[in-house]
Coordinates of C-alpha atoms and ligand atoms in Angstrom, one line a residue:
M14 CA 0.0 0.0 0.0
Q15 CA 2.8 2.4 1.0
K16 CA 4.3 1.8 -2.5
K17 CA 1.1 2.8 -4.2
I18 CA 0.8 5.9 -2.1
S19 CA 4.4 6.9 -2.8
G20 CA 4.0 6.2 -6.5
F21 CA 0.9 8.4 -6.6
L22 CA 2.7 11.2 -4.8
R23 CA 5.7 11.0 -7.1
E24 CA 3.4 11.5 -10.1
I25 CA 1.8 14.6 -8.4
E26 CA 5.2 16.0 -7.4
K27 CA 6.4 15.8 -11.0
R28 CA 3.9 18.5 -12.0
N29 CA 4.0 20.5 -8.7
S30 CA 7.6 20.1 -7.6
H31 CA 7.9 23.7 -6.2
E32 CA 4.7 23.7 -4.2
P33 CA 5.4 22.3 -0.7
E34 CA 2.1 23.4 0.9
F35 CA 0.1 21.8 -2.0
M36 CA 2.1 18.6 -1.7
Q37 CA 1.5 18.5 2.0
A38 CA -2.3 18.8 1.6
V39 CA -2.3 16.1 -1.1
K40 CA -0.2 13.7 1.0
E41 CA -2.4 14.1 4.0
V42 CA -5.5 13.2 1.9
A43 CA -3.8 10.5 -0.3
E44 CA -2.7 8.5 2.8
D45 CA -6.4 8.1 3.8
L46 CA -8.0 7.8 0.4
I47 CA -5.8 5.5 -1.6
P48 CA -6.3 2.5 0.8
Y49 CA -10.1 3.2 0.6
I50 CA -10.3 3.7 -3.2
I51 CA -8.4 0.5 -3.8
K52 CA -11.2 -1.4 -2.1
Q53 CA -14.0 0.2 -4.2
D54 CA -14.6 -1.3 -7.6
I55 CA -16.5 1.7 -8.9
Y56 CA -13.5 3.9 -8.8
H57 CA -11.1 1.5 -10.5
G58 CA -9.6 2.8 -13.8
K59 CA -11.2 6.2 -13.3
N60 CA -8.1 8.1 -12.0
I61 CA -10.4 10.1 -9.8
L62 CA -7.9 11.3 -7.2
M63 CA -5.4 12.3 -9.8
R64 CA -8.1 14.4 -11.5
M65 CA -9.0 16.0 -8.2
C66 CA -5.4 17.1 -7.7
E67 CA -5.4 19.1 -10.9
P68 CA -7.3 22.4 -10.8
E69 CA -10.0 22.8 -13.4
R70 CA -8.6 26.3 -14.1
V71 CA -5.9 28.6 -12.7
L72 CA -6.1 32.3 -13.3
M73 CA -3.2 34.6 -12.6
F74 CA -3.3 38.3 -13.3
R75 CA -1.6 41.6 -12.8
V76 CA -3.1 44.1 -10.3
N77 CA -1.9 47.7 -10.8
W78 CA -2.9 50.3 -8.3
V79 CA -1.8 53.8 -7.2
D80 CA -0.7 54.4 -3.6
D81 CA -1.3 57.6 -1.6
K82 CA 1.9 59.1 -2.8
G83 CA 0.9 58.7 -6.4
E84 CA 3.3 55.8 -7.1
I85 CA 2.2 52.9 -9.2
R86 CA 2.3 49.5 -7.4
V87 CA 2.1 46.1 -9.0
N88 CA 0.7 43.0 -7.3
R89 CA -0.2 39.6 -8.5
G90 CA -3.8 38.3 -8.4
Y91 CA -5.0 34.6 -8.5
R92 CA -8.1 32.5 -8.6
I93 CA -7.8 28.7 -8.5
E94 CA -11.0 27.1 -9.7
M95 CA -10.3 23.6 -8.4
N96 CA -13.4 21.5 -8.7
S97 CA -17.0 22.2 -9.7
A98 CA -18.4 18.6 -9.6
I99 CA -21.0 19.4 -6.9
G100 CA -21.6 23.1 -7.4
P101 CA -20.1 26.4 -8.4
Y102 CA -16.5 27.1 -7.2
K103 CA -16.6 28.5 -3.7
G104 CA -13.8 29.6 -1.4
G105 CA -12.1 32.7 0.1
L106 CA -9.7 35.3 -1.1
R107 CA -6.5 35.8 0.9
F108 CA -4.5 39.1 0.8
H109 CA -1.1 38.5 2.4
P110 CA 2.5 38.9 1.2
S111 CA 3.1 35.2 1.5
V112 CA 0.4 34.3 -1.0
N113 CA 1.6 32.2 -3.9
L114 CA 0.4 29.4 -6.2
S115 CA 1.3 26.6 -3.7
I116 CA -0.6 28.1 -0.8
L117 CA -3.7 28.9 -2.9
K118 CA -3.7 25.4 -4.5
F119 CA -3.5 23.8 -1.1
L120 CA -6.3 25.9 0.2
A121 CA -8.4 25.3 -3.0
F122 CA -7.8 21.5 -2.7
E123 CA -8.8 21.5 1.0
Q124 CA -11.8 23.6 0.1
V125 CA -13.2 20.9 -2.3
F126 CA -13.4 18.4 0.6
K127 CA -14.6 20.9 3.1
N128 CA -17.4 22.2 1.0
S129 CA -18.5 18.6 0.3
L130 CA -18.7 17.9 4.0
T131 CA -21.1 20.8 4.6
T132 CA -23.7 18.9 2.5
L133 CA -24.4 22.1 0.5
P134 CA -24.0 22.2 -3.3
M135 CA -20.6 24.0 -3.5
G136 CA -17.5 23.2 -5.5
G137 CA -14.1 24.4 -4.3
G138 CA -11.9 27.3 -5.2
K139 CA -9.6 29.8 -3.6
G140 CA -7.8 33.0 -4.6
G141 CA -6.1 36.1 -3.5
S142 CA -3.1 38.3 -3.9
D143 CA 0.4 39.0 -2.4
F144 CA -1.0 42.5 -1.5
D145 CA -0.6 43.3 2.2
P146 CA -3.5 45.4 3.6
K147 CA -1.5 46.1 6.7
N148 CA -0.2 49.7 7.1
K149 CA -2.3 50.8 4.0
S150 CA -4.8 53.6 4.2
D151 CA -8.5 52.8 3.5
S152 CA -8.2 54.6 0.2
E153 CA -5.3 52.4 -0.8
V154 CA -7.1 49.2 0.1
M155 CA -10.1 50.5 -1.9
R156 CA -8.1 51.2 -5.0
F157 CA -6.4 47.8 -4.7
C158 CA -9.7 46.0 -4.3
Q159 CA -11.2 47.8 -7.3
S160 CA -8.3 47.0 -9.5
F161 CA -8.3 43.3 -8.3
M162 CA -12.0 43.0 -9.1
T163 CA -11.6 44.8 -12.5
E164 CA -9.9 41.6 -13.7
L165 CA -11.6 39.0 -11.5
F166 CA -15.1 40.0 -12.4
R167 CA -15.1 38.4 -15.8
H168 CA -14.3 35.0 -14.3
I169 CA -16.8 34.8 -11.4
G170 CA -20.6 35.0 -11.0
P171 CA -23.3 33.7 -8.7
N172 CA -23.6 30.5 -10.7
T173 CA -20.0 30.1 -11.6
D174 CA -17.6 31.1 -8.8
I175 CA -18.5 32.9 -5.5
P176 CA -15.4 34.2 -3.5
A177 CA -15.5 35.1 0.2
G178 CA -13.0 36.4 2.7
D179 CA -9.9 34.8 4.3
I180 CA -6.7 36.2 5.8
G181 CA -6.5 39.9 5.1
V182 CA -10.0 40.0 3.5
G183 CA -12.7 41.0 5.9
G184 CA -15.9 43.1 5.6
R185 CA -14.1 46.2 4.4
E186 CA -12.4 44.4 1.5
I187 CA -15.5 42.4 0.5
G188 CA -17.5 45.7 0.4
Y189 CA -15.0 47.4 -1.9
M190 CA -14.9 44.4 -4.2
F191 CA -18.6 44.0 -4.3
G192 CA -19.0 47.7 -5.1
Q193 CA -16.7 47.3 -8.1
Y194 CA -18.3 44.1 -9.3
K195 CA -21.7 45.8 -9.2
R196 CA -20.4 48.8 -11.1
L197 CA -18.8 46.7 -13.8
K198 CA -21.7 44.3 -14.3
N199 CA -24.6 46.7 -13.5
E200 CA -26.0 43.8 -11.5
F201 CA -26.8 43.5 -7.7
T202 CA -26.2 39.8 -7.2
G203 CA -24.8 37.3 -4.6
V204 CA -21.4 37.1 -6.3
L205 CA -19.4 37.4 -3.0
T206 CA -20.3 36.2 0.5
G207 CA -19.4 37.9 3.7
K208 CA -21.3 41.0 2.6
G209 CA -22.8 43.5 5.1
V210 CA -26.2 42.5 6.4
S211 CA -27.9 45.5 4.9
W212 CA -26.7 44.7 1.4
G213 CA -27.2 40.9 1.0
G214 CA -25.1 39.5 3.8
S215 CA -26.1 36.8 6.3
L216 CA -26.4 37.2 10.0
I217 CA -23.8 35.0 11.8
R218 CA -21.4 34.9 8.7
P219 CA -18.7 36.8 10.5
E220 CA -19.0 34.6 13.5
A221 CA -19.5 31.3 11.6
T222 CA -16.0 29.9 11.3
G223 CA -15.0 30.5 14.9
Y224 CA -18.4 29.5 16.3
G225 CA -18.4 26.4 14.1
T226 CA -14.9 25.3 15.2
V227 CA -16.0 25.5 18.8
Y228 CA -19.3 23.7 18.1
F229 CA -17.2 20.9 16.6
A230 CA -14.8 20.8 19.6
E231 CA -17.9 20.6 21.8
D232 CA -19.3 17.8 19.7
M233 CA -16.1 15.8 20.0
L234 CA -16.0 16.3 23.8
N235 CA -19.8 15.5 24.1
Y236 CA -19.2 12.2 22.3
E237 CA -17.3 11.0 25.3
G238 CA -19.7 12.6 27.8
N239 CA -17.5 15.7 28.4
S240 CA -17.9 19.3 27.4
L241 CA -16.1 22.6 27.2
K242 CA -17.6 24.0 30.4
G243 CA -14.8 24.8 32.8
K244 CA -12.0 23.9 30.4
T245 CA -8.9 26.0 29.7
V246 CA -8.4 26.9 26.0
T247 CA -5.4 28.3 24.2
I248 CA -6.1 30.1 20.9
S249 CA -3.7 31.4 18.3
G250 CA -4.5 34.3 16.0
S251 CA -6.6 37.4 16.8
G252 CA -8.4 37.8 13.5
N253 CA -11.9 36.8 12.4
V254 CA -11.7 33.1 13.2
A255 CA -9.8 33.5 16.5
Q256 CA -12.1 36.3 17.9
Y257 CA -15.3 34.4 17.4
A258 CA -13.8 31.1 18.5
A259 CA -12.9 32.9 21.7
E260 CA -16.4 34.3 22.0
K261 CA -18.1 31.0 21.6
C262 CA -15.7 29.4 24.2
L263 CA -16.9 32.0 26.7
H264 CA -20.5 31.3 25.8
L265 CA -19.9 27.6 26.6
G266 CA -18.2 28.3 29.9
A267 CA -14.6 27.7 28.9
K268 CA -11.6 29.9 30.0
V269 CA -9.6 31.4 27.2
L270 CA -5.9 31.9 28.1
T271 CA -4.2 33.1 25.0
M272 CA -4.5 34.9 21.6
S273 CA -1.8 35.9 19.2
D274 CA -0.7 37.7 16.0
S275 CA 2.3 37.2 13.8
N276 CA 4.5 39.1 16.3
G277 CA 3.8 37.1 19.4
F278 CA 1.1 36.0 21.9
I279 CA -0.6 37.3 25.0
F280 CA -1.2 35.0 28.0
D281 CA -3.9 36.1 30.5
K282 CA -3.9 33.6 33.4
D283 CA -7.2 35.2 34.7
G284 CA -8.8 34.4 31.4
I285 CA -9.8 36.7 28.5
N286 CA -13.4 37.5 29.4
E287 CA -16.1 39.2 27.3
D288 CA -14.8 42.8 28.1
K289 CA -11.2 41.9 27.4
L290 CA -12.3 40.2 24.1
K291 CA -14.2 43.3 23.1
H292 CA -11.0 45.3 23.6
I293 CA -9.1 42.8 21.4
M294 CA -11.8 43.3 18.7
F295 CA -11.4 47.0 19.0
L296 CA -7.6 46.8 18.7
K297 CA -7.6 44.4 15.7
N298 CA -10.7 45.5 13.8
V299 CA -11.0 49.2 14.5
K300 CA -7.5 50.4 15.5
R301 CA -5.9 47.8 13.2
S302 CA -3.1 47.5 15.8
R303 CA -1.0 44.7 17.4
I304 CA -2.1 42.3 20.1
S305 CA 0.8 43.4 22.3
E306 CA -1.2 46.6 23.0
Y307 CA -3.5 44.4 25.2
L308 CA -1.0 44.8 28.0
K309 CA -1.5 48.6 28.1
K310 CA -5.0 48.0 29.4
Y311 CA -4.5 44.7 31.1
P312 CA -1.0 44.8 32.6
N313 CA -1.4 41.6 34.6
A314 CA -1.3 39.6 31.4
S315 CA 2.1 38.7 29.7
Y316 CA 3.3 39.1 26.2
M317 CA 5.7 36.7 24.5
R318 CA 7.3 38.3 21.5
D319 CA 8.0 35.9 18.5
K320 CA 6.5 33.0 20.5
K321 CA 3.6 30.7 19.9
P322 CA 1.0 29.9 22.6
W323 CA 1.5 26.1 22.5
G324 CA 3.7 25.9 25.6
I325 CA 0.9 27.1 27.8
K326 CA -0.9 24.4 29.8
C327 CA -4.5 23.9 28.6
D328 CA -7.2 21.3 28.0
V329 CA -8.1 22.4 24.5
A330 CA -6.0 24.1 21.8
L331 CA -7.6 26.0 18.9
P332 CA -5.0 27.0 16.2
C333 CA -6.8 29.8 14.4
A334 CA -4.1 31.8 12.6
T335 CA -2.4 30.2 9.6
Q336 CA -0.9 27.1 8.0
N337 CA 1.9 25.1 9.7
E338 CA 1.8 27.2 12.9
L339 CA 1.8 24.1 15.1
D340 CA 4.7 21.6 14.6
H341 CA 5.5 18.3 16.3
I342 CA 7.5 20.0 19.1
D343 CA 4.4 22.2 19.8
A344 CA 2.3 19.0 19.7
K345 CA 4.5 17.2 22.1
N346 CA 4.5 20.2 24.5
L347 CA 0.7 20.4 24.3
I348 CA 0.3 16.7 25.1
A349 CA 2.9 16.8 27.9
N350 CA 0.9 19.7 29.5
G351 CA -2.3 17.6 29.4
C352 CA -4.0 19.0 26.3
Y353 CA -6.4 16.4 25.0
C354 CA -8.4 18.1 22.2
V355 CA -7.2 20.1 19.2
A356 CA -9.6 21.6 16.7
E357 CA -8.3 23.5 13.8
G358 CA -9.9 26.9 13.1
A359 CA -7.3 27.8 10.5
N360 CA -6.5 25.8 7.4
M361 CA -3.8 23.2 7.8
P362 CA -2.3 24.8 11.0
C363 CA -0.8 21.5 12.2
T364 CA 2.1 19.9 10.4
I365 CA 1.8 16.3 9.3
K366 CA 4.3 15.3 12.1
A367 CA 2.2 17.2 14.7
I368 CA -0.9 15.3 13.5
S369 CA 1.0 12.0 13.9
E370 CA 1.8 13.0 17.5
F371 CA -1.9 13.6 18.2
K372 CA -2.9 10.3 16.7
L373 CA -0.1 8.4 18.5
N374 CA -1.2 9.8 21.8
K375 CA -4.9 9.3 20.9
I376 CA -6.0 12.8 21.7
F377 CA -9.0 14.4 19.9
Y378 CA -7.8 16.0 16.7
A379 CA -10.2 17.7 14.2
P380 CA -8.8 18.7 10.8
G381 CA -9.8 22.2 9.6
K382 CA -11.7 20.8 6.6
A383 CA -14.2 19.5 9.2
S384 CA -13.9 21.8 12.2
N385 CA -13.7 25.2 10.3
A386 CA -16.3 24.3 7.7
G387 CA -18.9 26.5 9.5
G388 CA -17.7 29.6 7.7
V389 CA -18.2 28.3 4.2
A390 CA -21.5 26.6 5.4
V391 CA -22.9 29.9 6.4
S392 CA -21.6 31.4 3.1
G393 CA -23.7 28.7 1.4
L394 CA -26.7 29.9 3.5
E395 CA -25.9 33.4 2.4
M396 CA -26.1 32.3 -1.2
A397 CA -29.4 30.5 -0.5
Q398 CA -30.8 33.7 1.1
N399 CA -29.6 35.8 -1.8
S400 CA -31.4 33.5 -4.2
L401 CA -34.6 33.6 -2.2
R402 CA -34.2 37.4 -1.7
Y403 CA -34.9 36.8 1.9
S404 CA -33.0 36.9 5.3
W405 CA -33.2 34.4 8.1
S406 CA -32.9 35.5 11.7
R407 CA -29.8 35.2 13.8
E408 CA -31.3 32.3 15.7
E409 CA -32.3 30.5 12.5
V410 CA -28.8 30.7 10.9
D411 CA -27.1 29.7 14.2
E412 CA -29.4 26.7 14.5
K413 CA -28.6 25.7 10.9
L414 CA -24.9 26.1 11.6
K415 CA -25.0 24.0 14.7
Q416 CA -26.9 21.3 12.8
I417 CA -24.4 21.3 10.0
M418 CA -21.5 20.9 12.4
I419 CA -23.3 18.0 14.1
N420 CA -23.8 16.4 10.7
I421 CA -20.1 16.9 9.8
H422 CA -19.2 15.3 13.1
R423 CA -21.4 12.4 12.3
S424 CA -19.9 11.9 8.8
C425 CA -16.4 11.8 10.4
L426 CA -17.6 9.2 12.8
E427 CA -19.1 7.1 10.0
Y428 CA -15.7 6.7 8.2
G429 CA -13.2 7.5 10.9
K430 CA -13.9 5.0 13.7
E431 CA -10.9 2.8 14.5
K432 CA -10.5 0.2 17.2
D433 CA -9.8 2.5 20.0
Y434 CA -9.6 5.9 18.3
I435 CA -11.7 8.2 16.2
N436 CA -9.6 9.3 13.2
Y437 CA -11.5 12.5 12.3
G438 CA -9.0 13.2 9.5
K439 CA -9.7 9.9 7.8
G440 CA -13.4 10.2 8.4
A441 CA -13.5 13.7 6.9
N442 CA -11.4 12.7 3.9
I443 CA -13.4 9.6 2.9
S444 CA -16.9 11.0 3.5
S445 CA -16.2 14.2 1.5
F446 CA -14.4 12.3 -1.2
I447 CA -17.3 10.0 -1.9
K448 CA -19.7 12.8 -2.7
V449 CA -17.3 14.6 -5.1
A450 CA -16.0 11.4 -6.7
D451 CA -19.5 10.1 -7.4
A452 CA -20.5 13.3 -9.0
M453 CA -17.4 13.2 -11.2
L454 CA -18.1 9.7 -12.2
A455 CA -21.7 10.6 -13.1
Q456 CA -20.6 13.6 -15.2
G457 CA -18.1 11.7 -17.3
V458 CA -14.6 12.6 -18.3
V459 CA -14.8 16.4 -18.3
Ligands
LIG182 P1 -7.6 37.3 9.6 O1 -6.8 38.0 8.6 O2 -8.8 37.9 10.2 O3 -6.6 36.9 10.9 C1 -5.5 36.1 10.7 C2 -4.8 36.0 12.1 O4 -3.7 35.1 12.0 C3 -4.2 37.4 12.5 O5 -4.2 37.4 13.9 C4 -2.8 37.3 12.0 O6 -1.8 38.1 12.7 C5 -2.5 35.8 12.2 N1 -1.4 35.4 11.3 C6 -1.4 35.5 10.0 N2 -0.3 35.0 9.4 C7 0.4 34.6 10.5 C8 1.7 33.9 10.6 N3 2.4 33.7 9.6 N4 2.1 33.6 11.9 C9 1.3 33.9 13.0 N5 0.1 34.5 12.9 C10 -0.3 34.8 11.7 O7 -7.9 35.8 9.0 P2 -9.0 34.8 9.4 O8 -9.2 34.8 10.9 O9 -10.1 34.9 8.5 O10 -8.2 33.4 9.0 C11 -7.4 32.7 9.9 C12 -7.3 31.2 9.4 O11 -8.6 30.6 9.3 C13 -6.7 31.1 8.0 O12 -5.9 29.8 8.0 C14 -7.9 30.9 7.1 O13 -7.6 30.3 5.9 C15 -8.8 30.1 8.0 N6 -10.2 30.1 7.7 C16 -10.9 31.4 7.6 C17 -12.2 31.4 7.3 C18 -13.0 32.6 7.4 O14 -14.2 32.5 7.3 N7 -12.4 33.8 7.6 C19 -12.9 30.1 6.9 C20 -12.2 28.9 7.1 C21 -10.8 29.0 7.4 P3 -1.4 39.5 12.0 O15 -2.5 40.5 12.4 O16 -0.1 39.8 12.6 O17 -1.3 39.3 10.5

């Protein structure tokens, strides 16, 4: 079996040799799927997994814009349209200097499986730019977003490809891009999700990824008769996902000890309560400043520059910042300190070796494609509301989100139960694969 997996990965590597993040995502999936596919006659001779590893379309384009000093800047824009077997391409846009083809292809690949898990009819895609919104004025961000959309608009549409936010793309950026799309197409349509509530957005969309991650962690703990109540939680990141993961932890009675950004983390041993979290939201969303400023208001907390929060003792860890932010040393530290549940709010935050440590030590581990699927699920609900020209209440959307997370948990159990361990990664990979693969089989070689 290992020979078959290595042979498959060698083939993929030939075409994608300079794309380590993409190869990492494929490897993680192939190790679960190849042993499964081999046992299923219907997939024989169809080369389904190889087809799923090749994007249906990759768009790459120049984005010129003028900064506040009147200088012309050049960035690169991308959209990866990965797989449309079960619905139009759907997935976020990331604006961050690290953005490149490898990162976007890994994200688009993961998105295909994640979207399938939600049970909603959405294919997978991802896009973005190496533009850095940090330290840019609002006008600069607006001009960049308008220029980006001036190319992207011809490739997307409410029945073709529906982008959303991701790192560096929040409500402000979605607003500027939506405005430009509307101007170019002369059409008010649900082409982006994460819109403001008064212009086609869904209630609970900003909260959905963080809330969903915590609902999933709670589902895992509930499964063995436990819950988040009274538990200590370490969180990385202080952006959209981290903020609402922290909020839901507080709703469920857990104590949040840490949050971070790319410069370091804060540790508040008394717990980050609702007031303190509000202050973090103000620092990050309004002031657009650094997490270290937390100490000015709460000097009892500590700040560790250039460090990650995984050395802090906790019951539950929620990595909610970025890919590969938790390695095997971090995993060992977490386990040694008694952590028994890790749910990924970010995409692929744990390295393959870190995941092996979790499995070896049989602690709960939820891969992002399952635990952070709440964001895209509510994006799917936003699309449904746009089509209906109707809005559901906060309670209705939250209830649907909870139910979707329960269903994803159930799908993981169906295919992930092992003798004395629930392999959530394997469960998520197999159950999401079946839906996409069967649709691809039905639609022929296209
Ligand atoms: P935001 O831009 O709102 O926040 C990102 C956070 O992560 C910030 O605190 C940022 O710090 C930190 N961060 C970014 N890069 C690094 C790095 N290299 N090292 C350490 N910290 C870093 O993004 P989101 O919260 O939306 O996204 C976070 C993760 O969740 C990403 O992996 C994204 O793909 C995933 N995700 C997001 C969804 C959504 O709905 N938004 C849906 C599903 C997954 P700083 O301010 O210093 O940059």
